Structure formats: C-alpha cells, structure tokens
mmCIF file of C-alpha atoms in Angstrom:
data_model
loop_
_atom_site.group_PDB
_atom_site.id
_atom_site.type_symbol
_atom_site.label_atom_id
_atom_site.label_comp_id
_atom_site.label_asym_id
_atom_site.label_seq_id
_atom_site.Cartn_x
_atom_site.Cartn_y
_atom_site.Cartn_z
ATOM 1 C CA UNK A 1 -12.511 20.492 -10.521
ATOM 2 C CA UNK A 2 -8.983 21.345 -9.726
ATOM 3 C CA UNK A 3 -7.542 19.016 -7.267
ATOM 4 C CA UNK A 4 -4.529 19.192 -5.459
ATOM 5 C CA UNK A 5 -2.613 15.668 -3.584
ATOM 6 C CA UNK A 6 0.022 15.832 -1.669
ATOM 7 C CA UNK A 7 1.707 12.734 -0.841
ATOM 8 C CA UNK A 8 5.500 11.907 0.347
ATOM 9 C CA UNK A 9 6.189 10.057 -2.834
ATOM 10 C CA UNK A 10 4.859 9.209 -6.307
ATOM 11 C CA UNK A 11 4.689 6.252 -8.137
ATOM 12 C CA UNK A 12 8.413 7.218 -10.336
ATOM 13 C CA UNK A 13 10.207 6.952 -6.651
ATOM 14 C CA UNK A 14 12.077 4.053 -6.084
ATOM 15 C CA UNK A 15 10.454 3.645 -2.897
ATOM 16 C CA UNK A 16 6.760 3.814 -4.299
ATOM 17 C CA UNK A 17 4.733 0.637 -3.260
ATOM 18 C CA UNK A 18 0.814 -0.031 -3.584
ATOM 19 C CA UNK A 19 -0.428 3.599 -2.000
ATOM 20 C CA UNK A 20 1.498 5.222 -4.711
ATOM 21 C CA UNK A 21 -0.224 3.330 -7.244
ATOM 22 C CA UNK A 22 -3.511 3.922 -5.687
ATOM 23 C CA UNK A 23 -2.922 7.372 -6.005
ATOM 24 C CA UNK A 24 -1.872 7.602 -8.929
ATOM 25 C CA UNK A 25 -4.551 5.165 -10.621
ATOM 26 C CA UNK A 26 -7.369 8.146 -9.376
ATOM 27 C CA UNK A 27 -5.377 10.719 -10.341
ATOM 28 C CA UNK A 28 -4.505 9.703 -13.595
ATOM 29 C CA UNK A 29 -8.598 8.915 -14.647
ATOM 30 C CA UNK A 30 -9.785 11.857 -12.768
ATOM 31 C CA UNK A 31 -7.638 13.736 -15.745
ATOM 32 C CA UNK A 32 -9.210 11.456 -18.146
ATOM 33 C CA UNK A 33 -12.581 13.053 -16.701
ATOM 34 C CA UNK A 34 -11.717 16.463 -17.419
ATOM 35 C CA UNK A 35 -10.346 17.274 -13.829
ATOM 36 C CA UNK A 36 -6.980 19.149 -13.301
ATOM 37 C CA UNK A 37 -4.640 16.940 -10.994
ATOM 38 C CA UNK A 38 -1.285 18.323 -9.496
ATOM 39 C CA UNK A 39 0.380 16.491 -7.077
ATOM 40 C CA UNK A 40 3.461 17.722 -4.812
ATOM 41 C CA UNK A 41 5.286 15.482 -3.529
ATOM 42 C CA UNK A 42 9.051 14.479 -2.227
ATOM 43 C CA UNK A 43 12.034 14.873 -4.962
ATOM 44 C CA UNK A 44 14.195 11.199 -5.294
ATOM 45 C CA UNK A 45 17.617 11.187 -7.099
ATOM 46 C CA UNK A 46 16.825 11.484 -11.027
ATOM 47 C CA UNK A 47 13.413 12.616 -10.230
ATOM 48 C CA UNK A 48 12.465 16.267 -12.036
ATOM 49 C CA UNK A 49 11.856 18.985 -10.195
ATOM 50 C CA UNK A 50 8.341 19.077 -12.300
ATOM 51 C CA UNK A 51 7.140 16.542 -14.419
ATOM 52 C CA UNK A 52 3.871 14.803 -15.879
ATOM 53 C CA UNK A 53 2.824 11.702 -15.703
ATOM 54 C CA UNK A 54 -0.221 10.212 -17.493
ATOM 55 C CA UNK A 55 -1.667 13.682 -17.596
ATOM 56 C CA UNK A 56 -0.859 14.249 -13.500
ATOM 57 C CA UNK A 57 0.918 17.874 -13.274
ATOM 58 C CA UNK A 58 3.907 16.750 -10.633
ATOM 59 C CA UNK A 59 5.509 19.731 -8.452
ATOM 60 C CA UNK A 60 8.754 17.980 -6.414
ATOM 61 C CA UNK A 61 9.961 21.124 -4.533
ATOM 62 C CA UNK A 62 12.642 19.382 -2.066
ATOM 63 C CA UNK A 63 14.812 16.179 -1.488
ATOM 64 C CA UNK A 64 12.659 13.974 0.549
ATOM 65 C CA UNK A 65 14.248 10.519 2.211
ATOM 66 C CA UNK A 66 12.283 7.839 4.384
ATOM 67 C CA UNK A 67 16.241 7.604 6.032
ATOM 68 C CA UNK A 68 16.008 11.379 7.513
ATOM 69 C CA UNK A 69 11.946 11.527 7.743
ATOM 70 C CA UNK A 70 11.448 11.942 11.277
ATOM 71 C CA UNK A 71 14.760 13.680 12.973
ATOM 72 C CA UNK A 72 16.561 15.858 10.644
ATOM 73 C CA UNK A 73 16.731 18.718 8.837
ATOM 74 C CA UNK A 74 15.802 17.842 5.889
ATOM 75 C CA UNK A 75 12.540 16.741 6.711
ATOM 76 C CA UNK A 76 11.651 20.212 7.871
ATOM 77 C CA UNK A 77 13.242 21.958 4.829
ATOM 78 C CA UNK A 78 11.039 19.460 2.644
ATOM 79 C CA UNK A 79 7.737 20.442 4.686
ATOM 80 C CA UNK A 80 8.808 23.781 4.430
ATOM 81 C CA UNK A 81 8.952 23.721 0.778
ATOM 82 C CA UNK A 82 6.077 21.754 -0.019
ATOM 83 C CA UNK A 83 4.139 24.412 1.956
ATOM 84 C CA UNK A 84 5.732 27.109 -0.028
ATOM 85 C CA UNK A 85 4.867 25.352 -3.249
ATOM 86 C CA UNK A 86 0.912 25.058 -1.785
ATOM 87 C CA UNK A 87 0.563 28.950 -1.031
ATOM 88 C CA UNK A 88 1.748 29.376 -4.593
ATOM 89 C CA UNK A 89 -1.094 27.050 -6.390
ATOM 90 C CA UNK A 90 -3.657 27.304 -3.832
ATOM 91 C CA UNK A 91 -5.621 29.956 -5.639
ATOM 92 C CA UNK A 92 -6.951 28.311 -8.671
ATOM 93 C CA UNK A 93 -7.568 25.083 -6.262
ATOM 94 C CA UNK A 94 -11.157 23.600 -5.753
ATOM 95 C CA UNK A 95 -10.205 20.834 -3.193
ATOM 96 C CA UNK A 96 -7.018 19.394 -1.243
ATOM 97 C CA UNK A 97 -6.047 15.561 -0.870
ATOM 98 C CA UNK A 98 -3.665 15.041 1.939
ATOM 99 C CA UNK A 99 -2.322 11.591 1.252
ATOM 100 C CA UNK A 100 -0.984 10.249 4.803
ATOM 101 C CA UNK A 101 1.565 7.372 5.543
ATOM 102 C CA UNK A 102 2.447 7.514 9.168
ATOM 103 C CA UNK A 103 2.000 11.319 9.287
ATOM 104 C CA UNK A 104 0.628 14.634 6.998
ATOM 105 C CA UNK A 105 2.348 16.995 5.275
ATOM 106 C CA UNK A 106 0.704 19.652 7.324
ATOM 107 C CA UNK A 107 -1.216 21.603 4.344
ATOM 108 C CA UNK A 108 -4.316 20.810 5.815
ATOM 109 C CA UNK A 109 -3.483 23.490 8.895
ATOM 110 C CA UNK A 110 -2.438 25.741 6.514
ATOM 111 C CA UNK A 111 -5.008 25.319 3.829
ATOM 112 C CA UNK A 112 -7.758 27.795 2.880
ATOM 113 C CA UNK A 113 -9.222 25.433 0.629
ATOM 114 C CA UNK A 114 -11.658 22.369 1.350
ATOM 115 C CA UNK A 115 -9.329 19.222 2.950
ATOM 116 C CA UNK A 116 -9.747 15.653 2.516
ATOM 117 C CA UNK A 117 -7.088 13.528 4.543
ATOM 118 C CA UNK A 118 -6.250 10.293 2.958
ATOM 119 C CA UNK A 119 -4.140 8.152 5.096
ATOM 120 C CA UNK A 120 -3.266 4.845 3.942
ATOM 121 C CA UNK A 121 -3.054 2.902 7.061
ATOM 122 C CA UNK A 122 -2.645 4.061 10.854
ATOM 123 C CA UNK A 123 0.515 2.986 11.368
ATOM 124 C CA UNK A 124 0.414 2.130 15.228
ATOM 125 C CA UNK A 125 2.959 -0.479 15.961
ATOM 126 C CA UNK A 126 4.679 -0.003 12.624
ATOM 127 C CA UNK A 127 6.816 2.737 13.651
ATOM 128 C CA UNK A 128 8.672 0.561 16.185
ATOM 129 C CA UNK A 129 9.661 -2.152 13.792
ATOM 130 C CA UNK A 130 10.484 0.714 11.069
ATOM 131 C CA UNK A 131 11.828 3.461 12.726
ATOM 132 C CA UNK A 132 15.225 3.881 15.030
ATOM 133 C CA UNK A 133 14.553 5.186 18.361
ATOM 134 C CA UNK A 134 13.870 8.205 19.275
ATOM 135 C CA UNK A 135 11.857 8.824 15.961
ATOM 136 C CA UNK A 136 9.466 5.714 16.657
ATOM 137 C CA UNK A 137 8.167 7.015 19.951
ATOM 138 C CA UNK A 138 7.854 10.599 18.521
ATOM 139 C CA UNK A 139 6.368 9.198 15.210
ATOM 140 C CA UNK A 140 3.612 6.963 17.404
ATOM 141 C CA UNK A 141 3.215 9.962 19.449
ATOM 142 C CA UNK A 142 2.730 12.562 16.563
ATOM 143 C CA UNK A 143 0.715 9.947 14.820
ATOM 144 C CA UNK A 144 -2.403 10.345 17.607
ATOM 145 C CA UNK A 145 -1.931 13.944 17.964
ATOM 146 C CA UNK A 146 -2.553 14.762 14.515
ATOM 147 C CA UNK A 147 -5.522 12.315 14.436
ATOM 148 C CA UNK A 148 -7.136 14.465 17.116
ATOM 149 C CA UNK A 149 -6.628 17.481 16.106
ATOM 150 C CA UNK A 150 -8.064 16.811 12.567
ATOM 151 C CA UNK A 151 -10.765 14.684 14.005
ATOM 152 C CA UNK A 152 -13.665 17.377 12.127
ATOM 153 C CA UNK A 153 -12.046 16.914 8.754
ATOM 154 C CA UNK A 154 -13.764 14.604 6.377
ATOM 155 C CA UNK A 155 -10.944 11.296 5.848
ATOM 156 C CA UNK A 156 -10.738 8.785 2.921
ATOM 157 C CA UNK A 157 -9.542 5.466 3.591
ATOM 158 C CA UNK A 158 -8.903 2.434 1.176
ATOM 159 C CA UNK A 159 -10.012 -0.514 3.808
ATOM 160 C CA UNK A 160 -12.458 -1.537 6.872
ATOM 161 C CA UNK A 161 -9.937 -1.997 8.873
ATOM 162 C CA UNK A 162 -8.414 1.764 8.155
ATOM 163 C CA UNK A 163 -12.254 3.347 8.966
ATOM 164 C CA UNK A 164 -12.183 1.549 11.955
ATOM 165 C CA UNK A 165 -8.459 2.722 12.908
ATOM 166 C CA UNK A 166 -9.231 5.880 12.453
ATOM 167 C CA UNK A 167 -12.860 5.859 14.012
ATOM 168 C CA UNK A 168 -11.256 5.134 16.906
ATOM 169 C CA UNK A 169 -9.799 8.141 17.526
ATOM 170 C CA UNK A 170 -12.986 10.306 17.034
ATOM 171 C CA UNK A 171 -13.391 10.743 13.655
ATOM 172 C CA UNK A 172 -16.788 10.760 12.058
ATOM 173 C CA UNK A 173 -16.460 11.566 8.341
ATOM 174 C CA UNK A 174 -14.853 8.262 6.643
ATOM 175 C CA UNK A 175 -15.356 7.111 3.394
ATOM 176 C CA UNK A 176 -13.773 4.173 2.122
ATOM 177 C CA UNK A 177 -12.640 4.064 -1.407
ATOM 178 C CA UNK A 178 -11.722 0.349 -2.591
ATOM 179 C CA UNK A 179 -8.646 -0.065 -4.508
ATOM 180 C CA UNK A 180 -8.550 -1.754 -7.754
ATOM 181 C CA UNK A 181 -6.321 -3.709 -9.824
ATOM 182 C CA UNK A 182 -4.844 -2.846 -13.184
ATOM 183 C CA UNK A 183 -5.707 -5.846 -15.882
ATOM 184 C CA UNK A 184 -3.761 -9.078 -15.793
ATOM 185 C CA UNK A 185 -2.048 -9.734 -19.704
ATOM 186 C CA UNK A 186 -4.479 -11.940 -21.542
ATOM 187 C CA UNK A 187 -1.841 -14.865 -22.140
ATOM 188 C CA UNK A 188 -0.891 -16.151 -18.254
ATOM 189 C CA UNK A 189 1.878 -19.133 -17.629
ATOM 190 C CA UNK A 190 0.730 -22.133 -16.332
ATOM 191 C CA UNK A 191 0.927 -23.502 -12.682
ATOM 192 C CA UNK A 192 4.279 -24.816 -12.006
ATOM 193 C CA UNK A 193 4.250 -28.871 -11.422
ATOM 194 C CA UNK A 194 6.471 -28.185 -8.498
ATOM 195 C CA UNK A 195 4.673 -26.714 -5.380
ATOM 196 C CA UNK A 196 5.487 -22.852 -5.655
ATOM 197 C CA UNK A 197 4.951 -19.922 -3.522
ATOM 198 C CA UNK A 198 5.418 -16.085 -4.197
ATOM 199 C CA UNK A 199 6.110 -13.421 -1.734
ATOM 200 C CA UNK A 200 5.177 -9.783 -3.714
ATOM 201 C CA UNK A 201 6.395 -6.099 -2.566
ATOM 202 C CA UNK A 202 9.202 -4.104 -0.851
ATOM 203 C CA UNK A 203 11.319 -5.865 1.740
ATOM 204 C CA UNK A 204 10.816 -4.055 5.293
ATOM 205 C CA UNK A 205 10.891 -5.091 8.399
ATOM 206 C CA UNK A 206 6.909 -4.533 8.646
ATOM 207 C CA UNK A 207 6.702 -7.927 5.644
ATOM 208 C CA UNK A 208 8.239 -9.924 8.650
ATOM 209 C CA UNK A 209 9.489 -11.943 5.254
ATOM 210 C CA UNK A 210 11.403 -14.285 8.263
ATOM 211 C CA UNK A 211 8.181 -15.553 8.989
ATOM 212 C CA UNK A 212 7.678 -16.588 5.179
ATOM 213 C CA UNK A 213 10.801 -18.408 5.099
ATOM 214 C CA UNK A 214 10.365 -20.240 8.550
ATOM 215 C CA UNK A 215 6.855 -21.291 7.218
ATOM 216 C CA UNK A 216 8.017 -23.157 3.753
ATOM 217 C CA UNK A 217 11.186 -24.643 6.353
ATOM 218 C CA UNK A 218 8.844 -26.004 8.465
ATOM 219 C CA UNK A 219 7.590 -28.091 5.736
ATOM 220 C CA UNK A 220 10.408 -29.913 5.505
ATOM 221 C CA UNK A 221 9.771 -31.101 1.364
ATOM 222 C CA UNK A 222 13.319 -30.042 -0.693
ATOM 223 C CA UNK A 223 10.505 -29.656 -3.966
ATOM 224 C CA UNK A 224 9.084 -26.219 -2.652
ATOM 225 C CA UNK A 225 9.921 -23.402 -4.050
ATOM 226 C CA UNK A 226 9.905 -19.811 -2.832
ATOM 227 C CA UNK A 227 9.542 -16.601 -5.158
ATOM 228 C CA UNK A 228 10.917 -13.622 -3.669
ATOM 229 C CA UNK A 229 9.482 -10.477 -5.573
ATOM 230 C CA UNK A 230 10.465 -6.734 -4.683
ATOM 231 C CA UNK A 231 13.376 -4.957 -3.674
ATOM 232 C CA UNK A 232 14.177 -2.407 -0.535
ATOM 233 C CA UNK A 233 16.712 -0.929 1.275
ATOM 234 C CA UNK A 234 20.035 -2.812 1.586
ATOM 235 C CA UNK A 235 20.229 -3.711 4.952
ATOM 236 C CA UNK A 236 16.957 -5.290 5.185
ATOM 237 C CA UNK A 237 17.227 -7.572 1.607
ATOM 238 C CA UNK A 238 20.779 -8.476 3.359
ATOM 239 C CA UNK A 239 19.469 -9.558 6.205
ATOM 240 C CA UNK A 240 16.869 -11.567 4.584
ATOM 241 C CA UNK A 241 19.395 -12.900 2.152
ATOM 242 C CA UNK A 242 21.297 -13.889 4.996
ATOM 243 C CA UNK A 243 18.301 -15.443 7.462
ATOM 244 C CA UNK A 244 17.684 -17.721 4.257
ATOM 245 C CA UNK A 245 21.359 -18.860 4.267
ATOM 246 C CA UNK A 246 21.260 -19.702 8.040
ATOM 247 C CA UNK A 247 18.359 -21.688 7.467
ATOM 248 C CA UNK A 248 19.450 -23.691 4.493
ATOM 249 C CA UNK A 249 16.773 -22.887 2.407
ATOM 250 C CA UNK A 250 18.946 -20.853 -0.582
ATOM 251 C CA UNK A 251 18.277 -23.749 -2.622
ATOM 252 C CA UNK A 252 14.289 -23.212 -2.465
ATOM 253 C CA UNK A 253 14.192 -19.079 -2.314
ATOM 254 C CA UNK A 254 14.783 -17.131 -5.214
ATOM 255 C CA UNK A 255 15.442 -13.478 -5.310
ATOM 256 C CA UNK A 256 14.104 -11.689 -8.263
ATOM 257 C CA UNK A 257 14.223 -8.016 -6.900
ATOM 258 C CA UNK A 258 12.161 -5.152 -8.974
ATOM 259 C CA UNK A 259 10.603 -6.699 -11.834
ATOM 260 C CA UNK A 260 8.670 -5.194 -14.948
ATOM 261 C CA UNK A 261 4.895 -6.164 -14.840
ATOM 262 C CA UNK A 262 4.858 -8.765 -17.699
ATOM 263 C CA UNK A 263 7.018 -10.632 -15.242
ATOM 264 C CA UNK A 264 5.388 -9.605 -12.467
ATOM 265 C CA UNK A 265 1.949 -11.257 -13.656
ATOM 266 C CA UNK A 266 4.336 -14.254 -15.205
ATOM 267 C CA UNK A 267 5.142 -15.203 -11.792
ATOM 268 C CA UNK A 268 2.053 -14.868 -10.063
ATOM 269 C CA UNK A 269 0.635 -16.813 -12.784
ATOM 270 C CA UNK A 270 2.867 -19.805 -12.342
ATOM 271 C CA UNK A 271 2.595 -19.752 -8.533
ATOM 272 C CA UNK A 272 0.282 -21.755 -6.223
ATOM 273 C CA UNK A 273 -0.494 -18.937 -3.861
ATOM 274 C CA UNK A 274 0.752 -15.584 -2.774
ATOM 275 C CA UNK A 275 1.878 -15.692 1.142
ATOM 276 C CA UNK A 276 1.895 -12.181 2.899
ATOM 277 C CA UNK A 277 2.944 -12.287 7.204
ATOM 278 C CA UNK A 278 2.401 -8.619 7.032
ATOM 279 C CA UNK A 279 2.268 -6.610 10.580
ATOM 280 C CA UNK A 280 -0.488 -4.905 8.982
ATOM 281 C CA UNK A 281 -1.707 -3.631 5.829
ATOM 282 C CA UNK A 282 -3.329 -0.755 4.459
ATOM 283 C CA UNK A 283 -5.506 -3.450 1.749
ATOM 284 C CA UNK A 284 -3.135 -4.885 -0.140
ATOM 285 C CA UNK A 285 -3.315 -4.390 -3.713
ATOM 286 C CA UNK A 286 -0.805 -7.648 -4.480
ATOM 287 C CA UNK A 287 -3.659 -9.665 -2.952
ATOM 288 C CA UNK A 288 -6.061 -8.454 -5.867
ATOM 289 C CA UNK A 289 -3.460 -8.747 -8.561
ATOM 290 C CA UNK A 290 -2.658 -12.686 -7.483
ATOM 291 C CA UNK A 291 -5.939 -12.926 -7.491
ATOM 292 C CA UNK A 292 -6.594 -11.721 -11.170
ATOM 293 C CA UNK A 293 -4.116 -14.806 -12.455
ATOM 294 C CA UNK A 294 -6.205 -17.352 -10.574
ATOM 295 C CA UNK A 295 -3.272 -17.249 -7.285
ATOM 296 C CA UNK A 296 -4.859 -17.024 -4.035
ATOM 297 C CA UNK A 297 -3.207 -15.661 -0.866
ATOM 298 C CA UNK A 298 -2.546 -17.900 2.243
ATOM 299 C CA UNK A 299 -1.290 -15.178 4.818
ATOM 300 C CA UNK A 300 -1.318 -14.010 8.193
ATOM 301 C CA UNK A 301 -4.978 -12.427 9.396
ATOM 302 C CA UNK A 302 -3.982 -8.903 10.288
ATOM 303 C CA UNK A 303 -5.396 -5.422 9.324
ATOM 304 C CA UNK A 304 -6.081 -4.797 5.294
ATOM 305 C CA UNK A 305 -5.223 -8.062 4.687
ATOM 306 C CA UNK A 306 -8.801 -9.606 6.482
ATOM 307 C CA UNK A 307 -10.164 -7.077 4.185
ATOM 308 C CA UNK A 308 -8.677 -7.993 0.526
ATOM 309 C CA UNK A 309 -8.790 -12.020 1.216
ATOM 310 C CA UNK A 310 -12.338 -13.481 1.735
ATOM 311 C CA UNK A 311 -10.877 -16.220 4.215
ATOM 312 C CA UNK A 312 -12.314 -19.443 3.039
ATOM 313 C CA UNK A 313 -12.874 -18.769 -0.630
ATOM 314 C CA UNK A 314 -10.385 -16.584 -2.313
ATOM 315 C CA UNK A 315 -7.699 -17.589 -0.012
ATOM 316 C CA UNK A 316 -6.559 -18.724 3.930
ATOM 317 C CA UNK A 317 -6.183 -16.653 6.955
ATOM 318 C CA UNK A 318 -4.443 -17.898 10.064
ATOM 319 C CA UNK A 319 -2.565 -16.812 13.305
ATOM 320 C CA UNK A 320 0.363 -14.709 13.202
ATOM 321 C CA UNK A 321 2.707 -17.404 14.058
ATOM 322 C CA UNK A 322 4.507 -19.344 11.138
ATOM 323 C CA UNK A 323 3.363 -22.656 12.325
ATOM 324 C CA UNK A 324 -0.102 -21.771 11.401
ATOM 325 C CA UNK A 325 1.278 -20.539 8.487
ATOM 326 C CA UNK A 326 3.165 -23.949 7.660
ATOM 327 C CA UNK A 327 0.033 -26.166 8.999
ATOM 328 C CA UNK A 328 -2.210 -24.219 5.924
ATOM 329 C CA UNK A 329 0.480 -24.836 3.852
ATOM 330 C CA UNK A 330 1.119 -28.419 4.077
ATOM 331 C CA UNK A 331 -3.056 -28.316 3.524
ATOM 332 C CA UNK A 332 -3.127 -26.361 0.917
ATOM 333 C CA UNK A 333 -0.442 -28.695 -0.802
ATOM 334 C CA UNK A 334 -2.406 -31.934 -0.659
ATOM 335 C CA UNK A 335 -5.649 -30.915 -1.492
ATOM 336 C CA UNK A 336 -5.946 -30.346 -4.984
ATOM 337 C CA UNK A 337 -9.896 -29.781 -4.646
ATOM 338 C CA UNK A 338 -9.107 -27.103 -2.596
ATOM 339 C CA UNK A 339 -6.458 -25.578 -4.544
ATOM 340 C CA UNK A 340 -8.396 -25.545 -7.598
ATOM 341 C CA UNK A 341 -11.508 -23.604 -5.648
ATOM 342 C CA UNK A 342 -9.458 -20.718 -4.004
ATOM 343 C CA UNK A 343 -8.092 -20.269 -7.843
ATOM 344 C CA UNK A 344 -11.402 -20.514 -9.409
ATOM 345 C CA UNK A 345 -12.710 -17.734 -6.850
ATOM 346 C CA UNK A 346 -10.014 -15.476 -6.462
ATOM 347 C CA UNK A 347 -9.961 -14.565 -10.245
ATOM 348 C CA UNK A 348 -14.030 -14.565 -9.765
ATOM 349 C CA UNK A 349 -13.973 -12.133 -6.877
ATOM 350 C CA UNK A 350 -11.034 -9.954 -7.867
ATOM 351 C CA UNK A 351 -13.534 -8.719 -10.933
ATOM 352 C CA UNK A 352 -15.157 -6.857 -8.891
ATOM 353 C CA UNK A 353 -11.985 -4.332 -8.401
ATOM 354 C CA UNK A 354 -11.672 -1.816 -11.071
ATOM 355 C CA UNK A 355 -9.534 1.480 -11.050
ATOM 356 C CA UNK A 356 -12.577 3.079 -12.891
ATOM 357 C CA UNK A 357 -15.100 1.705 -9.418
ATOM 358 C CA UNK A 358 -12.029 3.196 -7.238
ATOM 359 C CA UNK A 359 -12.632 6.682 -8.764
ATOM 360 C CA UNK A 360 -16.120 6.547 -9.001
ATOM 361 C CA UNK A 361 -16.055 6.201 -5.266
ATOM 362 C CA UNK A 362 -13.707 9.286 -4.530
ATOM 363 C CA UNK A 363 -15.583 11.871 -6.516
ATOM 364 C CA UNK A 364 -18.872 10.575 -4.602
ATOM 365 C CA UNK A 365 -17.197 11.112 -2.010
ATOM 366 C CA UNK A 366 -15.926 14.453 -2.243
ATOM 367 C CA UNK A 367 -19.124 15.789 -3.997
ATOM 368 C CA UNK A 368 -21.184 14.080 -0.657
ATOM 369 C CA UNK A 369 -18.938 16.733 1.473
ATOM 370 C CA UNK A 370 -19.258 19.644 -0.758
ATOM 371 C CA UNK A 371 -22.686 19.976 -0.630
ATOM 372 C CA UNK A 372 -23.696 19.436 2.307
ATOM 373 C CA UNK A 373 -20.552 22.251 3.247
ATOM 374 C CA UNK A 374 -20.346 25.712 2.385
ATOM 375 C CA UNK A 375 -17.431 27.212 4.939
ATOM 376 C CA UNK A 376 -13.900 25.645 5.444
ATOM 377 C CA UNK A 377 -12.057 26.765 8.616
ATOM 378 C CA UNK A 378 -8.150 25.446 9.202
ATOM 379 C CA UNK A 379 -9.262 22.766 11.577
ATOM 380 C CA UNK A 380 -12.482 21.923 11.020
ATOM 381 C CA UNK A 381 -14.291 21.461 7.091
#
C-alpha cells in the first residue's frame, strides 16, 4: 500500500513526545513491510523542508508552532499548505492517516481517498490548562464539532480510555492499536540504595509536575530523591524550577532536561518507581518503558494512564490529590515485599508490548475497513 499520515509534528521536532514516536514506530516497520509511508507534517527551525527518516518519505511544507496553533495566521497558512502538499500526492495514495492532537489537519474533508482518523487523546479539559484564552474555548469547542461531523469515519485510537472518549460522541468504527516499547539496553544500573523517584516527559502544565513535588515534600525524609527527566517550553520548566525552590526541595530534585536514551533507560533503571499526576493521558508510553527496567509507576488514576498501569501489580493508582500520592509513597517505601513484586511484574507485563504487535494491529485494522468498503465520500468512508 501507499499510505499517507499527516500529523502536526514528527519525531525530529523538538516538541515530539510519545504520539510522535508511536507514529513513527508504525511507520517506520510498515516500510520494512514493503509499504510506501509519507508523512506531512509541521516544519520546526533546522527541520528540512523534505527529509527521510528510517525509510519514512517526510514532506514539511510550512512553519508550524504549538505558540500560534489556534489564533494566528500562521496556523492557517500551515493548513493551507499541508492541503496543497495533499492534492499534489493524493493520486498515487491507497489510504490516509489523519493523526489528531486536540484537532485535524482537515485532509479528511478534502480527501478523495479512504480516511482513517487517529487522534491521540480527546483533549477535553486539556485545552484550558494549555491554551490562553480565547483559543481554549474555541479549541474545546472545535474539538466536539469535528468529532461530529466525522462521526461515519472509521478512528484508530492507542487506549480504552480514547475508544471510550471518542464513543461518546457517536462514533462507531474504533479500533484500538496498543503502543509498544522499543527494547531496554541489555546491561541496566542497579536500584539506587537511596529511595529514588523519576518523573519522565515534556514539562506542561497538563504533567501538573507541582503535584509530584508536593507529594515527595509531604514525606518529609531529606534521603529522597527526585529525577526530573524532559524538557519544554521556558516558562513552564521556570516555573517548576522555581515551585521547587519555594518549597525547599532543590536539594532532593534534579533537573536533567532532554536526555539520549542510554541515559534515559540508566535512570529508569536506577529508580524505585516512575510517578506521573498527569490530567490525562493518551497511554503513556514512559509507563511501558519503566516498566521494561523492572520500575513501576505509582501515579495519579486518570485516562491512559488506568490503561498502561495494571493497578495492583505493575504499579499504584490513587486519587488525584498529592496526599494520596504521598500516602502510596511512604507505602511503597517501607515495604520491600512490595517493591520487589511491582518490579518483578512490570518487566513481566511490559513483554507483552512490541512495536512489531502495534503494527500488526493497524494493518488489521485498515484491511477490516477496506473490505468490507468499496465507496469513500468526504464525510462519510
């Protein structure tokens, strides 16, 4: 097949995070298969305007900015190029993935070809904690119109709790395709002595990485340590910089920014357990790759994250409020039977997730649409 994605950013952006892998992780093996992959997606500074990557054809036709993505001009020039760039390809396409975070790119109104729409979470309540006002309200807004008026097309989603997000709004055709984990190295550090926590991915509002912080304070024990992993935009990492100043825990929280994954799986390796106080995820691919090293997650039980941490045995879920989150903690801590169980059955269960299973699933998928469907129409495959 030839497949066209479309998705607001690939994995070479500096804002890239665990969709981006995702997509690329199918793409990449659906070349190895014998498929042809292009994806068009948003230009970054440095980025080519095309470019390959593992065998992916990349188109970036326009400058594309999560700072200007709602209000401004140059989101419109970027959709308007992107389209532009579709109309030229679509002829020798087979199939279109619409890769959604937040909203579409729109090909799927304007496609002629068979549309999949792949959104990564429903963002719901996100938009208020990540967008200024008035692009939150339209972004919510925009958000339920489009899942309306696409309601007919057939949707690919990576978690439970995305089918049933979306399946609220009307929509039938959902197939969940289970994101997998790339192999941990084969020699892994040993557990720190000293009780040690890791916090993995960007720094957004969303992470609520205050919570985090509060949680290990409330502890009140000088020996813990905190592992801060992942970079962002600068006002956010300064205002968590700053929160952990205010609360006299700089001693405890370290700040490692973007890291390489040797060091990546280093410090996962070393660390007791992975803590995520998410608003919501889409699954949360970190959870998997803490996993692999024998880590498990304590974290906050919340969409995706319900779905990639079997509370109980590869990890603890509890209320949204960092109390709960210090009370599990402080468990956690003194119960070395305990510890050693979630470890033992995290690395079991995470196994099971393979990038090879993950694209297995979407070409089952797509061939379970095609032939039971002979005509495409702009709204309704």
């Amino acid at each position: 097949m030839n497949i066209l994605m479309t998705s607001w950013r690939d994995r070479k952006n500096p804002a890239a995070g665990g969709a981006e892998v995702l997509t690329h992780e199918i793409a990449r093996r659906l070349n190895d298969r014998g498929h042809k992959i292009t994806l068009i997606t948003g230009r970054f500074p440095g980025g080519k305007e095309q470019d390959d990557d593992d065998g992916v054809r990349i188109l970036r036709p326009a400058y594309f900015s999560p700072t200007n993505a709602i209000s401004y001009v140059r989101w419109i020039s970027f959709l308007l190029a992107t389209l532009v760039t579709y109309k030229r390809e679509e002829a020798g396409i087979d199939v279109v993935i619409e890769h959604v975070h937040g909203l579409p790119m729109l090909i799927s109104v304007f496609a002629k070809k068979p549309v999949f729409l792949f959104p990564h979470e429903v963002a719901n309540d996100i938009w208020f904690m990540e967008v200024p006002f008035p692009g939150n309200v339209l972004g919510f807004v925009l958000e339920r119109v489009y899942l309306s008026l696409f309601r007919n097309f057939p949707f690919l989603v990576n978690s439970p709790s995305t089918a049933a997000d979306v399946r609220a709004h009307g929509i039938k055709r959902i197939f969940t395709i289970t994101p997998g984990i790339s192999k941990p190295p084969r020699t892994l550090q040993p557990k720190n002595p000293r009780p040690t926590f890791i916090v993995l991915g960007r720094i957004t509002p969303m992470k609520r990485l205050q919570a985090v912080v509060d949680g290990v304070s409330k502890l009140g024990n000088r020996q813990v340590l905190l592992h801060i992993v992942g970079g962002g935009k600068p006002r956010p990492v300064q205002n968590l910089v700053l929160y952990v100043r205010k609360t006299g825990m700089s001693g405890q929280v370290r700040f490692h920014g973007f890291v390489g994954e040797k060091r990546k799986f280093d410090l996962l390796s070393q660390s007791w357990a992975l803590l995520s106080t998410s608003l919501r995820e889409g699954w949360g691919i970190n959870v998997l790759e803490a996993a692999s090293v024998g880590t498990p997650t304590i974290a906050y039980r919340v969409p995706g994250i319900r779905d990639s941490v079997v509370n109980g045995k590869t990890g603890i879920l509890v209320s949204p409020n960092s109390a709960a989150l210090a009370s599990a903690l402080q468990t956690f801590m003194r119960d070395q039977k305990l510890r050693e169980s979630l470890s033992r059955n995290a690395r079991s269960h995470s196994q099971k997730f393979t990038w090879d299973r993950t694209t297995d699933e979407f070409l089952k998928a797509i061939a379970t649409v095609r032939t039971k469907t002979k005509e495409h129409t702009p709204l309704h495959y």
